Amino acid sequence: LVNVVDLVEFKAVLAHEFGHFAQRSVGLGSYLYVANRVMDDLINRRDGLDRFVDAWASVDIRVSFPAWGLKGLLWAVRGGLTGIYRGLNLLHLSLSREMEFNADRVAVSVAGSDAIVHALCRLPFASECLQDAGASLDAAADHGLFSDDVYLHQTLSAARLRKLKKDERLGLPPESTDRPGSVTVFKPEDDGIPERYRSHPTDHAREVSAKQHYVPGPSDGRSPWLLFDDAAALKQRASESFYRDFLNRTEPYKPVPAGEVQKFV
């Protein structure tokens, strides 16, 4: 994230996350989680009562007819709980989407309407580049080469993929025009998922919401890396974590300059 967005976009992403922290409705999530677990157990799990009723219902009908009535009662109760369970989850998904819109508006309030949208535009390709770089770094690690800066390789993967796909602006937001807010970044999408089943709004819906009342924002193309006192040391620590947690490498991390590893790649 830090490696691909500019300073204003990074500010927008931070504001979005702090917007979530400020939402009182976040606490509802933990209560709903507990309620869901309880109802899921009641609906789907079978316990001693169920085994007792099943055993009772398996004997002669002259003795077991009350058990069949009890089985019907349990079926009805579970059916009612299933409806409540589904309704609560739909409400929670709706709340989650509204929380995303709200957090985006916090970002808009401090960085303008474009910044959070442009950050959303950059992230999928940035993730693809990190995956691509990771595959190369994993191969280099097989030969004992560990980089001290995975972010250099992510940047170079972006250049390689753009050249490979013949699109110099792949993963970049549209260039600005004389009319701020006139460029639409995301088109409506139809992936077959009904809106009510989404935990997050589509990127198009988030853009529409962020630009509903367009707020011009500052521009600053500098990298967020300048916010850190010793970016090189931080990159090396993060690179070690990348090898251990993302690539699952268990060898001792003995890094060499990223340029040497890139020559091997």
PDB file of C-alpha atoms in Angstrom:
ATOM      1  CA  LEU A   1       0.000   0.000   0.000  1.00  0.00           C
ATOM      2  CA  VAL A   2       2.665   2.518   1.069  1.00  0.00           C
ATOM      3  CA  ASN A   3       4.687   1.634  -2.006  1.00  0.00           C
ATOM      4  CA  VAL A   4       2.001   2.369  -4.604  1.00  0.00           C
ATOM      5  CA  VAL A   5      -0.182   5.251  -3.415  1.00  0.00           C
ATOM      6  CA  ASP A   6       0.843   8.897  -3.214  1.00  0.00           C
ATOM      7  CA  LEU A   7       0.855  10.975  -0.055  1.00  0.00           C
ATOM      8  CA  VAL A   8      -2.701  12.300  -0.359  1.00  0.00           C
ATOM      9  CA  GLU A   9      -4.098   8.860  -1.201  1.00  0.00           C
ATOM     10  CA  PHE A  10      -2.309   7.407   1.820  1.00  0.00           C
ATOM     11  CA  LYS A  11      -3.868  10.128   3.954  1.00  0.00           C
ATOM     12  CA  ALA A  12      -7.283   9.157   2.569  1.00  0.00           C
ATOM     13  CA  VAL A  13      -6.760   5.460   3.371  1.00  0.00           C
ATOM     14  CA  LEU A  14      -5.698   6.275   6.941  1.00  0.00           C
ATOM     15  CA  ALA A  15      -8.694   8.583   7.337  1.00  0.00           C
ATOM     16  CA  HIS A  16     -10.969   5.790   6.092  1.00  0.00           C
ATOM     17  CA  GLU A  17      -9.626   3.389   8.733  1.00  0.00           C
ATOM     18  CA  PHE A  18      -9.845   5.968  11.510  1.00  0.00           C
ATOM     19  CA  GLY A  19     -13.395   6.582  10.307  1.00  0.00           C
ATOM     20  CA  HIS A  20     -14.126   2.940  11.133  1.00  0.00           C
ATOM     21  CA  PHE A  21     -12.603   3.337  14.602  1.00  0.00           C
ATOM     22  CA  ALA A  22     -14.967   6.246  15.232  1.00  0.00           C
ATOM     23  CA  GLN A  23     -18.099   4.263  14.330  1.00  0.00           C
ATOM     24  CA  ARG A  24     -20.052   3.286  17.409  1.00  0.00           C
ATOM     25  CA  SER A  25     -21.830   0.607  15.400  1.00  0.00           C
ATOM     26  CA  VAL A  26     -18.554  -1.367  15.210  1.00  0.00           C
ATOM     27  CA  GLY A  27     -19.399  -2.766  18.651  1.00  0.00           C
ATOM     28  CA  LEU A  28     -22.549  -4.342  17.250  1.00  0.00           C
ATOM     29  CA  GLY A  29     -20.388  -6.731  15.254  1.00  0.00           C
ATOM     30  CA  SER A  30     -19.182  -8.603  18.346  1.00  0.00           C
ATOM     31  CA  TYR A  31     -22.728  -8.990  19.692  1.00  0.00           C
ATOM     32  CA  LEU A  32     -23.956 -10.202  16.320  1.00  0.00           C
ATOM     33  CA  TYR A  33     -21.068 -12.671  16.131  1.00  0.00           C
ATOM     34  CA  VAL A  34     -22.089 -14.226  19.466  1.00  0.00           C
ATOM     35  CA  ALA A  35     -25.776 -14.284  18.486  1.00  0.00           C
ATOM     36  CA  ASN A  36     -24.890 -15.935  15.183  1.00  0.00           C
ATOM     37  CA  ARG A  37     -22.810 -18.608  16.903  1.00  0.00           C
ATOM     38  CA  VAL A  38     -25.635 -19.394  19.331  1.00  0.00           C
ATOM     39  CA  MET A  39     -28.272 -19.575  16.602  1.00  0.00           C
ATOM     40  CA  ASP A  40     -25.996 -21.575  14.318  1.00  0.00           C
ATOM     41  CA  ASP A  41     -25.530 -24.131  17.115  1.00  0.00           C
ATOM     42  CA  LEU A  42     -29.278 -24.317  17.731  1.00  0.00           C
ATOM     43  CA  ILE A  43     -30.088 -24.667  14.035  1.00  0.00           C
ATOM     44  CA  ASN A  44     -27.362 -26.964  12.753  1.00  0.00           C
ATOM     45  CA  ARG A  45     -25.886 -28.912  15.651  1.00  0.00           C
ATOM     46  CA  ARG A  46     -27.516 -31.993  17.135  1.00  0.00           C
ATOM     47  CA  ASP A  47     -27.130 -32.699  20.841  1.00  0.00           C
ATOM     48  CA  GLY A  48     -28.347 -35.105  23.512  1.00  0.00           C
ATOM     49  CA  LEU A  49     -31.961 -33.935  23.217  1.00  0.00           C
ATOM     50  CA  ASP A  50     -32.027 -34.727  19.499  1.00  0.00           C
ATOM     51  CA  ARG A  51     -30.464 -38.148  20.048  1.00  0.00           C
ATOM     52  CA  PHE A  52     -32.973 -38.896  22.802  1.00  0.00           C
ATOM     53  CA  VAL A  53     -35.947 -37.873  20.628  1.00  0.00           C
ATOM     54  CA  ASP A  54     -34.609 -39.858  17.643  1.00  0.00           C
ATOM     55  CA  ALA A  55     -34.169 -42.961  19.812  1.00  0.00           C
ATOM     56  CA  TRP A  56     -37.634 -42.512  21.301  1.00  0.00           C
ATOM     57  CA  ALA A  57     -39.200 -42.074  17.843  1.00  0.00           C
ATOM     58  CA  SER A  58     -37.591 -45.306  16.636  1.00  0.00           C
ATOM     59  CA  VAL A  59     -39.603 -47.557  18.948  1.00  0.00           C
ATOM     60  CA  ASP A  60     -43.224 -48.731  18.609  1.00  0.00           C
ATOM     61  CA  ILE A  61     -45.556 -45.930  17.450  1.00  0.00           C
ATOM     62  CA  ARG A  62     -47.892 -46.575  20.411  1.00  0.00           C
ATOM     63  CA  VAL A  63     -45.079 -45.439  22.692  1.00  0.00           C
ATOM     64  CA  SER A  64     -43.258 -43.012  20.414  1.00  0.00           C
ATOM     65  CA  PHE A  65     -46.089 -40.803  19.118  1.00  0.00           C
ATOM     66  CA  PRO A  66     -45.212 -37.987  21.613  1.00  0.00           C
ATOM     67  CA  ALA A  67     -41.648 -38.078  20.244  1.00  0.00           C
ATOM     68  CA  TRP A  68     -42.916 -37.357  16.742  1.00  0.00           C
ATOM     69  CA  GLY A  69     -44.805 -34.349  18.062  1.00  0.00           C
ATOM     70  CA  LEU A  70     -41.632 -33.177  19.793  1.00  0.00           C
ATOM     71  CA  LYS A  71     -39.653 -33.660  16.566  1.00  0.00           C
ATOM     72  CA  GLY A  72     -42.187 -31.468  14.758  1.00  0.00           C
ATOM     73  CA  LEU A  73     -41.884 -28.807  17.458  1.00  0.00           C
ATOM     74  CA  LEU A  74     -38.085 -28.832  17.196  1.00  0.00           C
ATOM     75  CA  TRP A  75     -38.335 -28.568  13.404  1.00  0.00           C
ATOM     76  CA  ALA A  76     -40.667 -25.560  13.694  1.00  0.00           C
ATOM     77  CA  VAL A  77     -38.436 -23.801  16.232  1.00  0.00           C
ATOM     78  CA  ARG A  78     -35.373 -24.362  14.077  1.00  0.00           C
ATOM     79  CA  GLY A  79     -37.233 -23.083  11.018  1.00  0.00           C
ATOM     80  CA  GLY A  80     -38.155 -19.885  12.847  1.00  0.00           C
ATOM     81  CA  LEU A  81     -34.582 -19.415  14.073  1.00  0.00           C
ATOM     82  CA  THR A  82     -33.305 -19.955  10.528  1.00  0.00           C
ATOM     83  CA  GLY A  83     -35.433 -17.033   9.325  1.00  0.00           C
ATOM     84  CA  ILE A  84     -34.167 -14.813  12.151  1.00  0.00           C
ATOM     85  CA  TYR A  85     -30.592 -15.915  11.470  1.00  0.00           C
ATOM     86  CA  ARG A  86     -30.814 -14.987   7.795  1.00  0.00           C
ATOM     87  CA  GLY A  87     -32.531 -11.694   8.565  1.00  0.00           C
ATOM     88  CA  LEU A  88     -29.891 -10.687  11.107  1.00  0.00           C
ATOM     89  CA  ASN A  89     -27.099 -11.477   8.677  1.00  0.00           C
ATOM     90  CA  LEU A  90     -28.723  -9.439   5.907  1.00  0.00           C
ATOM     91  CA  LEU A  91     -29.062  -6.523   8.341  1.00  0.00           C
ATOM     92  CA  HIS A  92     -25.427  -6.899   9.330  1.00  0.00           C
ATOM     93  CA  LEU A  93     -24.308  -6.901   5.686  1.00  0.00           C
ATOM     94  CA  SER A  94     -26.370  -3.767   5.095  1.00  0.00           C
ATOM     95  CA  LEU A  95     -24.791  -2.121   8.142  1.00  0.00           C
ATOM     96  CA  SER A  96     -21.321  -3.147   6.948  1.00  0.00           C
ATOM     97  CA  ARG A  97     -21.897  -1.501   3.563  1.00  0.00           C
ATOM     98  CA  GLU A  98     -23.126   1.700   5.198  1.00  0.00           C
ATOM     99  CA  MET A  99     -20.066   1.709   7.455  1.00  0.00           C
ATOM    100  CA  GLU A 100     -17.835   1.569   4.362  1.00  0.00           C
ATOM    101  CA  PHE A 101     -19.678   4.503   2.796  1.00  0.00           C
ATOM    102  CA  ASN A 102     -19.387   6.439   6.047  1.00  0.00           C
ATOM    103  CA  ALA A 103     -15.658   5.746   6.403  1.00  0.00           C
ATOM    104  CA  ASP A 104     -15.140   6.822   2.782  1.00  0.00           C
ATOM    105  CA  ARG A 105     -16.877  10.127   3.573  1.00  0.00           C
ATOM    106  CA  VAL A 106     -14.449  10.664   6.440  1.00  0.00           C
ATOM    107  CA  ALA A 107     -11.646  10.195   3.897  1.00  0.00           C
ATOM    108  CA  VAL A 108     -13.346  12.642   1.519  1.00  0.00           C
ATOM    109  CA  SER A 109     -13.613  15.226   4.297  1.00  0.00           C
ATOM    110  CA  VAL A 110      -9.837  15.336   4.802  1.00  0.00           C
ATOM    111  CA  ALA A 111      -8.398  14.440   1.376  1.00  0.00           C
ATOM    112  CA  GLY A 112     -11.083  15.235  -1.202  1.00  0.00           C
ATOM    113  CA  SER A 113     -13.310  12.996  -3.296  1.00  0.00           C
ATOM    114  CA  ASP A 114     -10.669  11.661  -5.674  1.00  0.00           C
ATOM    115  CA  ALA A 115      -8.017  10.398  -3.251  1.00  0.00           C
ATOM    116  CA  ILE A 116      -9.856   7.408  -1.764  1.00  0.00           C
ATOM    117  CA  VAL A 117     -11.194   6.440  -5.226  1.00  0.00           C
ATOM    118  CA  HIS A 118      -7.704   6.591  -6.752  1.00  0.00           C
ATOM    119  CA  ALA A 119      -6.319   4.471  -3.902  1.00  0.00           C
ATOM    120  CA  LEU A 120      -9.007   1.849  -4.585  1.00  0.00           C
ATOM    121  CA  CYS A 121      -8.017   1.941  -8.244  1.00  0.00           C
ATOM    122  CA  ARG A 122      -4.337   1.249  -7.489  1.00  0.00           C
ATOM    123  CA  LEU A 123      -4.684  -1.602  -5.013  1.00  0.00           C
ATOM    124  CA  PRO A 124      -5.747  -4.622  -7.146  1.00  0.00           C
ATOM    125  CA  PHE A 125      -2.835  -4.177  -9.553  1.00  0.00           C
ATOM    126  CA  ALA A 126      -0.470  -3.496  -6.646  1.00  0.00           C
ATOM    127  CA  SER A 127      -1.502  -6.812  -5.116  1.00  0.00           C
ATOM    128  CA  GLU A 128      -0.949  -8.568  -8.449  1.00  0.00           C
ATOM    129  CA  CYS A 129       2.540  -7.042  -8.653  1.00  0.00           C
ATOM    130  CA  LEU A 130       3.386  -8.192  -5.136  1.00  0.00           C
ATOM    131  CA  GLN A 131       2.251 -11.716  -6.028  1.00  0.00           C
ATOM    132  CA  ASP A 132       4.372 -11.597  -9.195  1.00  0.00           C
ATOM    133  CA  ALA A 133       7.405 -10.316  -7.298  1.00  0.00           C
ATOM    134  CA  GLY A 134       6.868 -12.936  -4.608  1.00  0.00           C
ATOM    135  CA  ALA A 135       7.078 -15.761  -7.156  1.00  0.00           C
ATOM    136  CA  SER A 136      10.420 -14.442  -8.422  1.00  0.00           C
ATOM    137  CA  LEU A 137      11.762 -13.859  -4.927  1.00  0.00           C
ATOM    138  CA  ASP A 138      10.736 -17.362  -3.891  1.00  0.00           C
ATOM    139  CA  ALA A 139      12.754 -18.779  -6.806  1.00  0.00           C
ATOM    140  CA  ALA A 140      15.735 -16.605  -5.866  1.00  0.00           C
ATOM    141  CA  ALA A 141      15.468 -17.776  -2.254  1.00  0.00           C
ATOM    142  CA  ASP A 142      15.807 -21.359  -3.502  1.00  0.00           C
ATOM    143  CA  HIS A 143      19.299 -20.270  -4.598  1.00  0.00           C
ATOM    144  CA  GLY A 144      20.091 -18.602  -1.265  1.00  0.00           C
ATOM    145  CA  LEU A 145      19.348 -15.032  -2.378  1.00  0.00           C
ATOM    146  CA  PHE A 146      17.185 -12.950  -0.047  1.00  0.00           C
ATOM    147  CA  SER A 147      16.385  -9.335  -0.905  1.00  0.00           C
ATOM    148  CA  ASP A 148      16.592  -6.476   1.581  1.00  0.00           C
ATOM    149  CA  ASP A 149      13.759  -4.599  -0.197  1.00  0.00           C
ATOM    150  CA  VAL A 150      10.796  -6.483  -1.645  1.00  0.00           C
ATOM    151  CA  TYR A 151       9.226  -3.157  -2.602  1.00  0.00           C
ATOM    152  CA  LEU A 152      11.811  -2.539  -5.312  1.00  0.00           C
ATOM    153  CA  HIS A 153      10.780  -5.849  -6.868  1.00  0.00           C
ATOM    154  CA  GLN A 154       7.086  -4.925  -6.607  1.00  0.00           C
ATOM    155  CA  THR A 155       7.799  -1.682  -8.472  1.00  0.00           C
ATOM    156  CA  LEU A 156       9.806  -3.482 -11.164  1.00  0.00           C
ATOM    157  CA  SER A 157       7.072  -6.132 -11.495  1.00  0.00           C
ATOM    158  CA  ALA A 158       4.609  -3.329 -12.206  1.00  0.00           C
ATOM    159  CA  ALA A 159       6.802  -2.067 -15.049  1.00  0.00           C
ATOM    160  CA  ARG A 160       7.212  -5.600 -16.413  1.00  0.00           C
ATOM    161  CA  LEU A 161       3.487  -6.405 -16.297  1.00  0.00           C
ATOM    162  CA  ARG A 162       2.560  -3.117 -17.964  1.00  0.00           C
ATOM    163  CA  LYS A 163       4.998  -3.867 -20.760  1.00  0.00           C
ATOM    164  CA  LEU A 164       3.760  -7.450 -21.020  1.00  0.00           C
ATOM    165  CA  LYS A 165       0.125  -6.340 -21.231  1.00  0.00           C
ATOM    166  CA  LYS A 166       0.947  -3.352 -23.451  1.00  0.00           C
ATOM    167  CA  ASP A 167      -0.751  -0.871 -21.161  1.00  0.00           C
ATOM    168  CA  GLU A 168       1.459   1.859 -19.737  1.00  0.00           C
ATOM    169  CA  ARG A 169      -1.267   3.038 -17.348  1.00  0.00           C
ATOM    170  CA  LEU A 170      -2.325  -0.355 -16.039  1.00  0.00           C
ATOM    171  CA  GLY A 171      -3.283  -0.023 -12.379  1.00  0.00           C
ATOM    172  CA  LEU A 172      -3.083   3.778 -12.416  1.00  0.00           C
ATOM    173  CA  PRO A 173      -6.000   6.173 -11.906  1.00  0.00           C
ATOM    174  CA  PRO A 174      -7.079   8.306 -14.874  1.00  0.00           C
ATOM    175  CA  GLU A 175      -5.113  11.455 -15.545  1.00  0.00           C
ATOM    176  CA  SER A 176      -6.691  14.647 -14.252  1.00  0.00           C
ATOM    177  CA  THR A 177      -8.721  16.910 -16.522  1.00  0.00           C
ATOM    178  CA  ASP A 178      -9.688  20.559 -16.494  1.00  0.00           C
ATOM    179  CA  ARG A 179     -13.004  19.607 -14.886  1.00  0.00           C
ATOM    180  CA  PRO A 180     -12.396  18.022 -11.464  1.00  0.00           C
ATOM    181  CA  GLY A 181     -14.713  15.142 -10.710  1.00  0.00           C
ATOM    182  CA  SER A 182     -15.713  14.640 -14.337  1.00  0.00           C
ATOM    183  CA  VAL A 183     -13.732  11.409 -14.833  1.00  0.00           C
ATOM    184  CA  THR A 184     -15.343   8.157 -13.715  1.00  0.00           C
ATOM    185  CA  VAL A 185     -12.795   5.602 -12.534  1.00  0.00           C
ATOM    186  CA  PHE A 186     -15.013   2.547 -11.990  1.00  0.00           C
ATOM    187  CA  LYS A 187     -17.764   1.260 -14.233  1.00  0.00           C
ATOM    188  CA  PRO A 188     -20.841  -0.562 -12.889  1.00  0.00           C
ATOM    189  CA  GLU A 189     -20.171  -4.268 -12.564  1.00  0.00           C
ATOM    190  CA  ASP A 190     -22.440  -7.287 -12.703  1.00  0.00           C
ATOM    191  CA  ASP A 191     -20.734 -10.234 -11.029  1.00  0.00           C
ATOM    192  CA  GLY A 192     -23.988 -12.005 -10.212  1.00  0.00           C
ATOM    193  CA  ILE A 193     -23.882 -11.160  -6.492  1.00  0.00           C
ATOM    194  CA  PRO A 194     -27.035  -9.357  -5.332  1.00  0.00           C
ATOM    195  CA  GLU A 195     -26.288  -6.125  -3.482  1.00  0.00           C
ATOM    196  CA  ARG A 196     -27.899  -7.362  -0.266  1.00  0.00           C
ATOM    197  CA  TYR A 197     -25.362 -10.191   0.029  1.00  0.00           C
ATOM    198  CA  ARG A 198     -22.281  -7.941  -0.164  1.00  0.00           C
ATOM    199  CA  SER A 199     -20.293  -7.034   2.936  1.00  0.00           C
ATOM    200  CA  HIS A 200     -18.623  -4.186   1.001  1.00  0.00           C
ATOM    201  CA  PRO A 201     -20.155  -1.972  -1.692  1.00  0.00           C
ATOM    202  CA  THR A 202     -18.779  -2.255  -5.201  1.00  0.00           C
ATOM    203  CA  ASP A 203     -15.985   0.137  -6.122  1.00  0.00           C
ATOM    204  CA  HIS A 204     -18.387   1.885  -8.494  1.00  0.00           C
ATOM    205  CA  ALA A 205     -20.914   2.434  -5.699  1.00  0.00           C
ATOM    206  CA  ARG A 206     -18.152   3.753  -3.429  1.00  0.00           C
ATOM    207  CA  GLU A 207     -17.031   6.182  -6.112  1.00  0.00           C
ATOM    208  CA  VAL A 208     -20.582   7.433  -6.646  1.00  0.00           C
ATOM    209  CA  SER A 209     -20.959   7.947  -2.893  1.00  0.00           C
ATOM    210  CA  ALA A 210     -17.587   9.720  -2.549  1.00  0.00           C
ATOM    211  CA  LYS A 211     -18.445  12.084  -5.401  1.00  0.00           C
ATOM    212  CA  GLN A 212     -22.111  12.626  -4.543  1.00  0.00           C
ATOM    213  CA  HIS A 213     -21.052  16.044  -3.256  1.00  0.00           C
ATOM    214  CA  TYR A 214     -17.713  16.525  -4.981  1.00  0.00           C
ATOM    215  CA  VAL A 215     -14.964  17.860  -2.713  1.00  0.00           C
ATOM    216  CA  PRO A 216     -11.803  19.070  -4.463  1.00  0.00           C
ATOM    217  CA  GLY A 217      -8.662  17.826  -2.772  1.00  0.00           C
ATOM    218  CA  PRO A 218      -4.982  18.654  -2.734  1.00  0.00           C
ATOM    219  CA  SER A 219      -2.518  16.847  -4.966  1.00  0.00           C
ATOM    220  CA  ASP A 220       0.850  15.593  -3.800  1.00  0.00           C
ATOM    221  CA  GLY A 221       2.653  12.968  -5.865  1.00  0.00           C
ATOM    222  CA  ARG A 222       5.298  12.259  -3.236  1.00  0.00           C
ATOM    223  CA  SER A 223       5.590   8.766  -1.756  1.00  0.00           C
ATOM    224  CA  PRO A 224       4.344   8.033   1.786  1.00  0.00           C
ATOM    225  CA  TRP A 225       7.742   6.467   2.484  1.00  0.00           C
ATOM    226  CA  LEU A 226       8.919   9.967   3.416  1.00  0.00           C
ATOM    227  CA  LEU A 227       6.801   9.720   6.585  1.00  0.00           C
ATOM    228  CA  PHE A 228       9.223   7.198   8.113  1.00  0.00           C
ATOM    229  CA  ASP A 229      12.488   8.227   9.759  1.00  0.00           C
ATOM    230  CA  ASP A 230      14.481   5.259   8.417  1.00  0.00           C
ATOM    231  CA  ALA A 231      12.575   3.864   5.457  1.00  0.00           C
ATOM    232  CA  ALA A 232      15.418   1.557   4.382  1.00  0.00           C
ATOM    233  CA  ALA A 233      15.531  -0.202   7.763  1.00  0.00           C
ATOM    234  CA  LEU A 234      11.736  -0.490   7.809  1.00  0.00           C
ATOM    235  CA  LYS A 235      11.717  -1.974   4.308  1.00  0.00           C
ATOM    236  CA  GLN A 236      14.260  -4.570   5.380  1.00  0.00           C
ATOM    237  CA  ARG A 237      12.240  -5.557   8.480  1.00  0.00           C
ATOM    238  CA  ALA A 238       9.067  -5.776   6.409  1.00  0.00           C
ATOM    239  CA  SER A 239      10.929  -7.801   3.775  1.00  0.00           C
ATOM    240  CA  GLU A 240      11.999 -10.320   6.415  1.00  0.00           C
ATOM    241  CA  SER A 241       8.374 -10.627   7.489  1.00  0.00           C
ATOM    242  CA  PHE A 242       7.344 -11.034   3.841  1.00  0.00           C
ATOM    243  CA  TYR A 243       9.699 -13.979   3.374  1.00  0.00           C
ATOM    244  CA  ARG A 244       8.585 -15.627   6.620  1.00  0.00           C
ATOM    245  CA  ASP A 245       4.825 -14.996   6.555  1.00  0.00           C
ATOM    246  CA  PHE A 246       3.988 -14.630   2.860  1.00  0.00           C
ATOM    247  CA  LEU A 247       6.498 -16.967   1.209  1.00  0.00           C
ATOM    248  CA  ASN A 248       6.740 -19.333   4.228  1.00  0.00           C
ATOM    249  CA  ARG A 249      10.540 -19.416   4.069  1.00  0.00           C
ATOM    250  CA  THR A 250      12.109 -20.919   7.173  1.00  0.00           C
ATOM    251  CA  GLU A 251      15.792 -20.315   6.367  1.00  0.00           C
ATOM    252  CA  PRO A 252      17.737 -17.660   8.290  1.00  0.00           C
ATOM    253  CA  TYR A 253      17.142 -14.294   6.652  1.00  0.00           C
ATOM    254  CA  LYS A 254      20.500 -13.018   5.370  1.00  0.00           C
ATOM    255  CA  PRO A 255      19.602 -10.230   2.954  1.00  0.00           C
ATOM    256  CA  VAL A 256      21.661  -8.880   0.100  1.00  0.00           C
ATOM    257  CA  PRO A 257      20.997  -5.633  -1.807  1.00  0.00           C
ATOM    258  CA  ALA A 258      17.780  -5.815  -3.805  1.00  0.00           C
ATOM    259  CA  GLY A 259      19.646  -4.887  -6.997  1.00  0.00           C
ATOM    260  CA  GLU A 260      21.709  -8.088  -6.797  1.00  0.00           C
ATOM    261  CA  VAL A 261      18.595 -10.211  -6.376  1.00  0.00           C
ATOM    262  CA  GLN A 262      16.908  -8.409  -9.272  1.00  0.00           C
ATOM    263  CA  LYS A 263      19.863  -9.231 -11.528  1.00  0.00           C
ATOM    264  CA  PHE A 264      19.280 -12.912 -10.732  1.00  0.00           C
ATOM    265  CA  VAL A 265      15.549 -12.506 -11.379  1.00  0.00           C
TER     266      VAL A 265
END
